[in-house]
Coordinates of C-alpha atoms and ligand atoms in Angstrom, one line a residue:
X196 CA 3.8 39.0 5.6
X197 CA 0.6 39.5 3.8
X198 CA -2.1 41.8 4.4
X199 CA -4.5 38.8 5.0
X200 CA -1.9 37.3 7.6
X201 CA -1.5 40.5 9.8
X202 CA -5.2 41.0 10.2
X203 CA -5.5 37.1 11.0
X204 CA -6.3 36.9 14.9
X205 CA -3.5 35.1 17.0
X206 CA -4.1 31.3 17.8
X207 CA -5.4 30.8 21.2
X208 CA -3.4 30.0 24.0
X209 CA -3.7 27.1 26.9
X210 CA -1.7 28.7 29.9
X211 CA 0.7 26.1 31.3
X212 CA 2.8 26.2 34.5
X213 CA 5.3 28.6 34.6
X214 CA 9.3 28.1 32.9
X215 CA 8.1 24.4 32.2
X216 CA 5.1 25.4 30.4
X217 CA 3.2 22.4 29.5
X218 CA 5.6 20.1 29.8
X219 CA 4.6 18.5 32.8
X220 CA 0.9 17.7 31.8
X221 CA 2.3 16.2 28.7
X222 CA 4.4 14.2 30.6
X223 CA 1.5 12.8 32.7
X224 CA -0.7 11.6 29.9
X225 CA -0.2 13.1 26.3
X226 CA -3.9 12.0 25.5
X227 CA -5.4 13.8 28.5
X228 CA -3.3 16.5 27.7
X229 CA -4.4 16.8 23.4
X230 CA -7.9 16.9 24.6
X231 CA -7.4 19.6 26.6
X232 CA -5.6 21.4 24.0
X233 CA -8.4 20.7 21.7
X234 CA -10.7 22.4 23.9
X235 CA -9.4 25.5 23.4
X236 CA -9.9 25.2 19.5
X237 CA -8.1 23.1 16.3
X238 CA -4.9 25.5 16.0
X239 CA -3.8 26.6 19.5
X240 CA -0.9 28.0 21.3
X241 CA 1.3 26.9 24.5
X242 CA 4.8 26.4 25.7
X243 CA 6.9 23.4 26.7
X244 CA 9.8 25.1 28.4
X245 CA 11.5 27.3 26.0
X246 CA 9.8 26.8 23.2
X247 CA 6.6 28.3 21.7
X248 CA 4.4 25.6 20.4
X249 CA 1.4 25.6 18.2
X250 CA -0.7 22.6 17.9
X251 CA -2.9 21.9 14.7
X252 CA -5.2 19.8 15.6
X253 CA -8.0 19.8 12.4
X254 CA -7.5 17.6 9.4
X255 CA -7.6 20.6 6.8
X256 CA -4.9 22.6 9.0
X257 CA -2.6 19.3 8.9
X258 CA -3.4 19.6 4.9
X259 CA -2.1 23.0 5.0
X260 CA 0.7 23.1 6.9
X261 CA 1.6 19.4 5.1
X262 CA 0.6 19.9 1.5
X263 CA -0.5 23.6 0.6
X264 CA 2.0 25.7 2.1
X265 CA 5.0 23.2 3.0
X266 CA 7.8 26.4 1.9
X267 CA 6.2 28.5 5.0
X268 CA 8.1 25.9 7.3
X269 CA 11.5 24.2 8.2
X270 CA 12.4 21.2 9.9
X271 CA 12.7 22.0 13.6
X272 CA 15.8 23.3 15.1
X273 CA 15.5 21.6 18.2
X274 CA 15.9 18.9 20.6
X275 CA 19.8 18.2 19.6
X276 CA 19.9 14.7 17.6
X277 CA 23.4 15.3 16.1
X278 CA 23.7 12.0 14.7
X279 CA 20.7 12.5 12.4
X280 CA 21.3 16.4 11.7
X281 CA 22.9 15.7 7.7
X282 CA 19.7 13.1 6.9
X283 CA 16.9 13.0 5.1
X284 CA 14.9 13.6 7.8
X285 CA 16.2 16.7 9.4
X286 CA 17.9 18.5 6.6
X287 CA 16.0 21.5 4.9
X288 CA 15.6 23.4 1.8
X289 CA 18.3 22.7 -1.2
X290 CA 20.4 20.3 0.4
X291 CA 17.4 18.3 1.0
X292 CA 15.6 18.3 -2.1
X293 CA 19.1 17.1 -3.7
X294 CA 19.1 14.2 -1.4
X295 CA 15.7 13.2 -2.1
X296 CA 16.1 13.5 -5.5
X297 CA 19.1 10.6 -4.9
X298 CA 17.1 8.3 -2.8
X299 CA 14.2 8.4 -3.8
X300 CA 15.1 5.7 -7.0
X301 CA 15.8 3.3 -4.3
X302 CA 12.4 3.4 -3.2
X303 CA 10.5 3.0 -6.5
X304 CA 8.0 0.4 -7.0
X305 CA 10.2 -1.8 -8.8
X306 CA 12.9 -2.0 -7.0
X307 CA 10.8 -2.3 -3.4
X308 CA 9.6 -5.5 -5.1
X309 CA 12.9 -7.0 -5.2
X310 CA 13.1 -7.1 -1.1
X311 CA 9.5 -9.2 -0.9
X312 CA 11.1 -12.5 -0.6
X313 CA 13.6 -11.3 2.3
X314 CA 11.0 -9.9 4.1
X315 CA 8.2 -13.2 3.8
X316 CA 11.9 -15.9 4.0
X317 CA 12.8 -13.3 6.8
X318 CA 9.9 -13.3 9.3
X319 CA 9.0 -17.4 8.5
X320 CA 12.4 -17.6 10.2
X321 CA 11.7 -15.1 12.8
X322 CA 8.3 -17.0 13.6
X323 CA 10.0 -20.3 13.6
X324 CA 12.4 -19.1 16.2
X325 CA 9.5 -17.8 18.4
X326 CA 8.0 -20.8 18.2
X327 CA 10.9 -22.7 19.3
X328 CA 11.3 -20.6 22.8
X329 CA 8.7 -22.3 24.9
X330 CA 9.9 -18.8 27.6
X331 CA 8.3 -16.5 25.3
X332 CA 9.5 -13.5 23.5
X333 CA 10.3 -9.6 24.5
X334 CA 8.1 -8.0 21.5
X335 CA 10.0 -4.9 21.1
X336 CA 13.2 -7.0 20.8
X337 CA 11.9 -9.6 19.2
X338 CA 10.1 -7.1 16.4
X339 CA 13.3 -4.9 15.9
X340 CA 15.9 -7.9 15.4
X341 CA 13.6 -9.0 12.4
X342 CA 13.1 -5.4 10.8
X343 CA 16.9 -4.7 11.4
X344 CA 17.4 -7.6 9.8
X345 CA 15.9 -6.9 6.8
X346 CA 17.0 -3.2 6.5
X347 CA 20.6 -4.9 6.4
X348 CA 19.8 -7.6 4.1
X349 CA 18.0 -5.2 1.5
X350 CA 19.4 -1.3 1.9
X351 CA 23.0 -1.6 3.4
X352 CA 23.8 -5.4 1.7
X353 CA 25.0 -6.6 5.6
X354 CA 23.6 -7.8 8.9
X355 CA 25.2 -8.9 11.5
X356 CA 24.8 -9.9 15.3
X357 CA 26.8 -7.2 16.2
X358 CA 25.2 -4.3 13.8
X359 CA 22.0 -5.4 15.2
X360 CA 23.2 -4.9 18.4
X361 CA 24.9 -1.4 17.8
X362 CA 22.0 -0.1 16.1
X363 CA 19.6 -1.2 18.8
X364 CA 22.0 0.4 21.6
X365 CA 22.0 3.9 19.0
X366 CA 18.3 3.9 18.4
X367 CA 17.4 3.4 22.2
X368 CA 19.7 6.5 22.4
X369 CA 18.1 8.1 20.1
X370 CA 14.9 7.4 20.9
X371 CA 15.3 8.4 24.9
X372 CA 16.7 11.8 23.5
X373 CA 13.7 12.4 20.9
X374 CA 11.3 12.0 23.6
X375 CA 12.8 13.6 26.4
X376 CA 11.2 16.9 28.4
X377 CA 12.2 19.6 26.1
X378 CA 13.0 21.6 29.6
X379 CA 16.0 18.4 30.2
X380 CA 16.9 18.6 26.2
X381 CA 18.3 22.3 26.6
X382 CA 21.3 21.0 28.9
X383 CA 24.2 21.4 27.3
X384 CA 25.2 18.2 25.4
X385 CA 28.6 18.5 27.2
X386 CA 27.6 18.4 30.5
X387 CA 28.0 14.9 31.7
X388 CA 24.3 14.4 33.0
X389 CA 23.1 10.9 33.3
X390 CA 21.1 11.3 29.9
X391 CA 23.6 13.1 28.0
X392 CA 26.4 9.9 28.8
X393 CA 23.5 7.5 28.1
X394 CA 23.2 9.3 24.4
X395 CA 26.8 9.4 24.2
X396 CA 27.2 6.1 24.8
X397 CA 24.9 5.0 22.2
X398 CA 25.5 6.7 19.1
X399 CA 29.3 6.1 19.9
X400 CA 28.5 2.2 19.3
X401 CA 26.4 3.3 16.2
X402 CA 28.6 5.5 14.8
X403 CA 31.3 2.6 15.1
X404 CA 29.3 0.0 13.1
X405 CA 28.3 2.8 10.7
X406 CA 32.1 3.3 10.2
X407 CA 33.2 0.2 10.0
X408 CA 30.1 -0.6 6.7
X409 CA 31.5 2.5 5.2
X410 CA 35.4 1.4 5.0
X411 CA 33.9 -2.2 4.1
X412 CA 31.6 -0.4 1.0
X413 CA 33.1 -0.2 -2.2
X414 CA 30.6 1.2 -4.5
X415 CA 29.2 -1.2 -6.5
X416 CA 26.2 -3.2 -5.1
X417 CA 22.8 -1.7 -6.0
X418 CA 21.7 -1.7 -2.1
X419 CA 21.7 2.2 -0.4
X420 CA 24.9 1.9 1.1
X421 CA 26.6 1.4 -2.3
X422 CA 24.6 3.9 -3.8
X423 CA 25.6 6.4 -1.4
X424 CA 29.6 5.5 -1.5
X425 CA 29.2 5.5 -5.1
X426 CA 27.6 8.8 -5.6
X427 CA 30.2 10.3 -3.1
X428 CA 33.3 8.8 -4.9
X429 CA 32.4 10.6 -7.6
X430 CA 32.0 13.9 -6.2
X431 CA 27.9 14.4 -7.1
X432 CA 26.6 17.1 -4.8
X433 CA 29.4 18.1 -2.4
X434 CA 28.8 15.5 0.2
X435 CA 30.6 15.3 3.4
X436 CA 31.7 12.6 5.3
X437 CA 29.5 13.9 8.0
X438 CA 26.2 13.4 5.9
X439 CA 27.2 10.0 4.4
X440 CA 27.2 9.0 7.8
X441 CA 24.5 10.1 9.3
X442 CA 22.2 9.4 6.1
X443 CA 23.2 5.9 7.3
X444 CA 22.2 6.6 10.9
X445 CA 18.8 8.4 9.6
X446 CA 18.5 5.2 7.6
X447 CA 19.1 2.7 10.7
X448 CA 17.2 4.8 12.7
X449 CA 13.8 5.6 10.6
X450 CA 13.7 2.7 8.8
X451 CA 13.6 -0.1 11.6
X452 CA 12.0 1.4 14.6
X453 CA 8.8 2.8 13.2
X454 CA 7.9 -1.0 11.5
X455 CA 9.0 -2.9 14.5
X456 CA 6.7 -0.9 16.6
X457 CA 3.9 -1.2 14.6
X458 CA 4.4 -5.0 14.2
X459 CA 4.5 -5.3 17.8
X460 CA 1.6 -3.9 18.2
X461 CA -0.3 -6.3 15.6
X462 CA 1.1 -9.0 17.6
X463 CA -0.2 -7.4 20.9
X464 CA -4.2 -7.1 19.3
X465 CA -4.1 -10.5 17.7
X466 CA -3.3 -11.9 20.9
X467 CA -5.4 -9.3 22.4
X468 CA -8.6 -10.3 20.3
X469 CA -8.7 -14.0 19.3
X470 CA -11.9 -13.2 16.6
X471 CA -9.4 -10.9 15.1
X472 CA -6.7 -13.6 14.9
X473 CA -8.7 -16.2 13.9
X474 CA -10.5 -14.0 10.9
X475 CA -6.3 -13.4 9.5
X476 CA -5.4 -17.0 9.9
X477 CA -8.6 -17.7 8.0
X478 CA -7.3 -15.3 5.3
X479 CA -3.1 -16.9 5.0
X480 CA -4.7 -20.2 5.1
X481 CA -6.7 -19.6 1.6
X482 CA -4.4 -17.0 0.0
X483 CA -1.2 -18.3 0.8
X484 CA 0.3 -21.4 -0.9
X485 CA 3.3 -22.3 1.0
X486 CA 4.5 -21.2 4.2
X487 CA 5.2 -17.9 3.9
X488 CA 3.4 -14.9 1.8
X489 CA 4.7 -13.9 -1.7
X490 CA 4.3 -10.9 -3.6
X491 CA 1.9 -12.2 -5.9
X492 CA -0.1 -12.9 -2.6
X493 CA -0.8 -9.2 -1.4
X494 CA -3.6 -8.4 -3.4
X495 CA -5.6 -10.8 -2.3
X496 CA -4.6 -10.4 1.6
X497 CA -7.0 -7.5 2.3
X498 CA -8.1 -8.3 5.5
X499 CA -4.0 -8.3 6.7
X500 CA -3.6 -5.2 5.3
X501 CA -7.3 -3.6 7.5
X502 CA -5.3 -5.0 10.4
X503 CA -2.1 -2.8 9.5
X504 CA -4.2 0.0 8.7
X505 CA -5.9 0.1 12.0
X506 CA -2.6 -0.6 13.8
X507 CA -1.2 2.2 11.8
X508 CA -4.5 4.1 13.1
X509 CA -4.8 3.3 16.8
X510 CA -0.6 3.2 17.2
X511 CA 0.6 5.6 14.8
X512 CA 4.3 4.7 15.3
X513 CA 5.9 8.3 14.4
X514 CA 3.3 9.5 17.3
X515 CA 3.8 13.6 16.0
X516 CA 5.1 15.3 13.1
X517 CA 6.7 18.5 14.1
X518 CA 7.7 22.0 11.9
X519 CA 9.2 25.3 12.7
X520 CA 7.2 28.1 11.1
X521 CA 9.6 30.8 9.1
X522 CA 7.1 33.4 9.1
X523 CA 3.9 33.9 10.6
X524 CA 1.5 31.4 9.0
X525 CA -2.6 31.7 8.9
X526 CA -4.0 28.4 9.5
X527 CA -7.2 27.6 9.9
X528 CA -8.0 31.6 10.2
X529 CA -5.7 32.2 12.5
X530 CA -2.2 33.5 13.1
X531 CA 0.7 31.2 14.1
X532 CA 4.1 33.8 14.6
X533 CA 6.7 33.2 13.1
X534 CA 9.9 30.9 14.7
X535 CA 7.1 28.6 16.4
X536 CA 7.2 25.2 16.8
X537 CA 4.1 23.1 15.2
X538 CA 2.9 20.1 16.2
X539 CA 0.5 18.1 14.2
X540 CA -0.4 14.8 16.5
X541 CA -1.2 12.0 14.9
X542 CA -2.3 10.1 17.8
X543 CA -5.1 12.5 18.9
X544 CA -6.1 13.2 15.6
X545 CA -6.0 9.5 14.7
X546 CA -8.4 9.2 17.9
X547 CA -10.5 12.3 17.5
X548 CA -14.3 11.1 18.0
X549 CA -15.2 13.4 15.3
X550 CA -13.8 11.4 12.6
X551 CA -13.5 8.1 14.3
X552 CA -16.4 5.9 16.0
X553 CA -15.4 4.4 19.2
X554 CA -11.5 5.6 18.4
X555 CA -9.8 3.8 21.4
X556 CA -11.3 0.4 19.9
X557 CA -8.7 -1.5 17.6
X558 CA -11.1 -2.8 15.3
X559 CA -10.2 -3.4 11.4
X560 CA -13.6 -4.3 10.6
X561 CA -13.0 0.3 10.2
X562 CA -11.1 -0.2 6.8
X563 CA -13.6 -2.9 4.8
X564 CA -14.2 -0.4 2.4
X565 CA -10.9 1.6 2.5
X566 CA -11.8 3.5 -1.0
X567 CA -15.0 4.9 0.5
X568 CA -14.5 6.1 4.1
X569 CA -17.6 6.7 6.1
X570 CA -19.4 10.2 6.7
X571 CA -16.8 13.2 5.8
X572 CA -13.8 12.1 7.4
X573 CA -11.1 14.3 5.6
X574 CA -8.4 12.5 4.0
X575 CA -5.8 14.2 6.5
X576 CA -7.8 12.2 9.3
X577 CA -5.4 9.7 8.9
X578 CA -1.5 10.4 7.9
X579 CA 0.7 7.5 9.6
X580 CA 2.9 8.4 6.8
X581 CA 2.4 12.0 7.0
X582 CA 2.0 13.9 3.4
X583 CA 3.1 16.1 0.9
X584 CA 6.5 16.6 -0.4
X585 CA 8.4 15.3 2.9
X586 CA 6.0 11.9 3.0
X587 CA 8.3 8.9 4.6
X588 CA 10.2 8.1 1.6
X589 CA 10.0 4.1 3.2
X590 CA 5.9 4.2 2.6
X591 CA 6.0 1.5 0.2
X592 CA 8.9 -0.7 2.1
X593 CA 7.2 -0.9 5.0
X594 CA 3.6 -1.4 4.0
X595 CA 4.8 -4.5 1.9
X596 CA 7.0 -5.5 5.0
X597 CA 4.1 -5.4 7.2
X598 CA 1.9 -7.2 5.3
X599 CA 4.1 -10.1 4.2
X600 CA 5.6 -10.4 7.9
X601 CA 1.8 -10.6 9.3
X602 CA 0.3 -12.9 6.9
X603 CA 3.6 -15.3 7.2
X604 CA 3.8 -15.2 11.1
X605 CA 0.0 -15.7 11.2
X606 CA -0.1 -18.5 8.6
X607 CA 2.9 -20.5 10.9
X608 CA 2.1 -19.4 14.5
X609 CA -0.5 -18.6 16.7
X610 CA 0.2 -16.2 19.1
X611 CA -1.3 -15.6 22.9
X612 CA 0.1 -13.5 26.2
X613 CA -1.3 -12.5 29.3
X614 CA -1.5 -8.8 29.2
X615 CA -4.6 -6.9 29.5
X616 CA -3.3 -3.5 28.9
X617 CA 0.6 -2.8 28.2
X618 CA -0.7 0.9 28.3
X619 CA 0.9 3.6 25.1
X620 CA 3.8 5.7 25.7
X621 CA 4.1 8.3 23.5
X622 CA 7.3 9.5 22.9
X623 CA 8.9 10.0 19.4
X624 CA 7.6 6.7 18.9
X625 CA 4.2 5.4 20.2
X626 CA 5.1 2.4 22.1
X627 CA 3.8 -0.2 24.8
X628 CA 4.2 1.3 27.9
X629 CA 5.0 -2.4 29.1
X630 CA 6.7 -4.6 26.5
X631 CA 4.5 -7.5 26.2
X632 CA 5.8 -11.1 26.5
X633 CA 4.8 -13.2 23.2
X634 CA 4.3 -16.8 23.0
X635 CA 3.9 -18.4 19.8
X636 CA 2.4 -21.9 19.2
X637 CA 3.7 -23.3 16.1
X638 CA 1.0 -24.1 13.5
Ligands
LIG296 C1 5.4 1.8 9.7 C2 6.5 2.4 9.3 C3 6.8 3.8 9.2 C4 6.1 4.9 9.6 C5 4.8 5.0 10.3 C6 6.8 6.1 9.1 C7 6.4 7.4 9.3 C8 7.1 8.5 8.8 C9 6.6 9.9 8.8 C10 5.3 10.3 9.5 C11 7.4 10.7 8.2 C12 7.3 12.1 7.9 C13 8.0 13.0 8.9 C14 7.8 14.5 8.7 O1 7.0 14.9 7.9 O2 8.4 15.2 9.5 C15 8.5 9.8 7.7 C16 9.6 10.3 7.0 C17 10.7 9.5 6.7 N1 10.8 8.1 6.8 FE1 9.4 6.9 7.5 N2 8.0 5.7 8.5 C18 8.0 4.3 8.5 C19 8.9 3.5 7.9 C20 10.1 3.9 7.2 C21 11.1 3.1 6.6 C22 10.9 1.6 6.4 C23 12.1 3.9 6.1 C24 13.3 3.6 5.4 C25 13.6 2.4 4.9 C26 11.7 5.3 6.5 C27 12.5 6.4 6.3 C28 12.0 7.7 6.4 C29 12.8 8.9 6.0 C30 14.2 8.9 5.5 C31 12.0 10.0 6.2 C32 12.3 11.4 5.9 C33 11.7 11.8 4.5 C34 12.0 13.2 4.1 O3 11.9 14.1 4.9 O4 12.2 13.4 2.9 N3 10.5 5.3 7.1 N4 8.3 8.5 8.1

């Protein structure tokens, strides 16, 4: 510890109930709860059961702990996700920088472009089948069957009804144990609670599928799947069976909830705000050729990709972006102790009225000039994708999947429903507390 880091004063600290700490006002309302973090300062302390939390709440502490001092943190050690333990997204130190270093040539430029005409031929299909079901459409369901769709098609070279449906039943289990009371989280994992044989249950069925595309792979298809049998055949890196499969299940996992979210909620505002709708339909109707949007077509779909932006803004899907610091840690001028939990929340700082005018307003008309934000918003204002070396390796993939699904649902449908306000829940994900029913009027 430095000399600079002792003499740091301690973070301040918001008192929570007793054992659950501040769990339960979390619980209640997340937002109401951030804001009354923030009023004790931009890095402060409090506890959510066990666990000693810090919340950084200031753009140039998010850059800090993000960008500048990445090696003063490790992935947290908590809430037990098993399945996902061996992935990308949880591993740490040398083990993780060699996995990165594997995937990340699946995720260049290049070969991201290859996927574009999946993703447009994809979600003219999905819109068509909207169309057709005069009942309307589940969003959440609707949303994930198309991104799952094309996460088989283009990473793992399969898709299936019944993959879809095992990875749906493994996310949801997931998902429910990512975003559970911390207090319920440390139950043992063996005892048979309600929760626990709901998670069980779950990532059984995933791990099934995930099994069965392994014994199917044999290597040699350029998708990630192959890649991933291929460099374990040969031995590169002393991979276990363990992490093959859950690099699959981090795959599944991360790479299809996080879009389908956000593209349900783009569905939601257009049918929310009809000027908004009518301004992007105005857009796919000059831009685009034929029915569905191209690659060549994304430059000139800027207005699409304001809409994403402020969906990715007002919704941010991964909700939080969480660390463990290994030693104490100065940010911000003061002292965070060491084996804390830190929480950088992007949905209050993606609605904090000092960097954003009217923040709780979805309104793209924000990002007309995205290369020259207004005022002094700091860059880390915004990080849907979070930053530094551990930014979402899928960036690229799901901007372009985003953009082309819009632009080719908008240029075939229109879409309307009744809700006034589905409401956020905030869990691992950020999603609608009610999942809107969809209809979509063919074109
Ligand atoms: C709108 C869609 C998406 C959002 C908002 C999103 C957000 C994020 C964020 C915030 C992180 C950083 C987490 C951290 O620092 O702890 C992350 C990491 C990650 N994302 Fe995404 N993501 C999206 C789509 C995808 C897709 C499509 C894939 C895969 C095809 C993917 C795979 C991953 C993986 C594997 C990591 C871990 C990277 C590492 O630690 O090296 N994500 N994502």
């Amino acid at each position: 510890m430095s000399e600079a880091t002792t003499d740091a004063p301690l973070a301040p600290k918001r008192d929570g109930v007793p054992v659950l700490g501040s769990a339960v006002a979390f619980g209640r309302d997340p937002y109401a709860f951030y804001e009354d973090v923030a009023s004790h300062g931009d890095v402060v302390r409090f506890s959510m059961g066990t666990y000693d939390m810090a919340g950084v709440l200031h753009p140039n502490g998010i850059r800090r702990v993000l960008v500048e001092e990445p090696a003063a943190f490790r992935k947290p050690d908590g809430p037990g996700v098993d399945v996902l333990a061996d992935g990308l997204l949880l591993t740490d130190g040398d083990r993780w920088q060699r996995q990165r270093g594997q995937l990340q040539p699946l995720f260049y430029r290049e070969r991201i472009e290859t996927y574009a005409e999946t993703m447009a031929t994809y979600a003219a299909a999905a819109a068509d089948e909207w169309a057709a079901d005069a009942g309307g459409v589940q969003a959440t369901e609707a949303t994930s069957r198309y991104t799952l769709r094309v996460l088989g098609k283009t990473l793992l070279g399969a898709e299936t009804d019944e993959h879809r449906a095992a990875v749906r039943a493994g996310a949801n289990a997931i998902r429910e144990r990512t975003s559970e009371n911390p207090v319920a989280v440390d139950l043992p994992e063996w005892l048979p609670t309600p929760s626990n044989c709901r998670y069980r249950r779950g990532v059984d069925r995933l791990n099934g599928v995930v099994d069965t595309l392994l014994a199917d792979a044999d290597g040699t298809g350029e998708d990630l799947l192959s890649v991933l049998v291929a460099q374990d055949s040969g031995g590169a890196g002393g991979r276990t069976e363990d992490e093959l499969r859950s690099q699959l299940v981090t795959f599944l996992f991360a790479g299809h909830e996080t879009s389908a979210t956000a593209l349900t909620w783009a569905l939601y505002e257009l049918g929310r705000k009809p000027e908004v709708a009518a301004r992007l339909q105005s857009e796919v109707d000059a831009v685009l050729d034929g029915g569905h949007a191209t690659l060549g077509d994304l430059p000139a779909l800027s207005y699409t990709e304001q809409v994403i932006r402020e969906v990715l803004r007002r919704y941010p899907p991964a909700s939080a972006i969480f660390r463990e610091t290994r030693e104490p840690v100065v940010v911000g001028g003061y002292r965070i102790p060491a084996d804390t939990f830190v929480v950088l929340p992007q949905f209050h700082v993606h609605t904090d009225p000092r960097w954003w005018d009217e923040p709780m307003t979805f309104d793209p008309e924000r990002w007309t000039d995205v290369d020259d934000p207004p005022g002094d918003r700091p860059d880390y204002a915004y990080f849907p994708f979070g930053g530094g070396p551990r930014h979402c390796i899928g960036m690229r993939f799901a901007r372009m999947e985003l953009q082309l699904a819009l632009a080719t649902i908008a240029r075939r449908t229109t879409v309307s429903h009744d809700c006034d306000d589905v409401g956020v829940d905030v869990g691992s994900t950020t999603q609608p507390a009610t999942d809107p029913e969809l209809r979509f009027e063919a074109r």
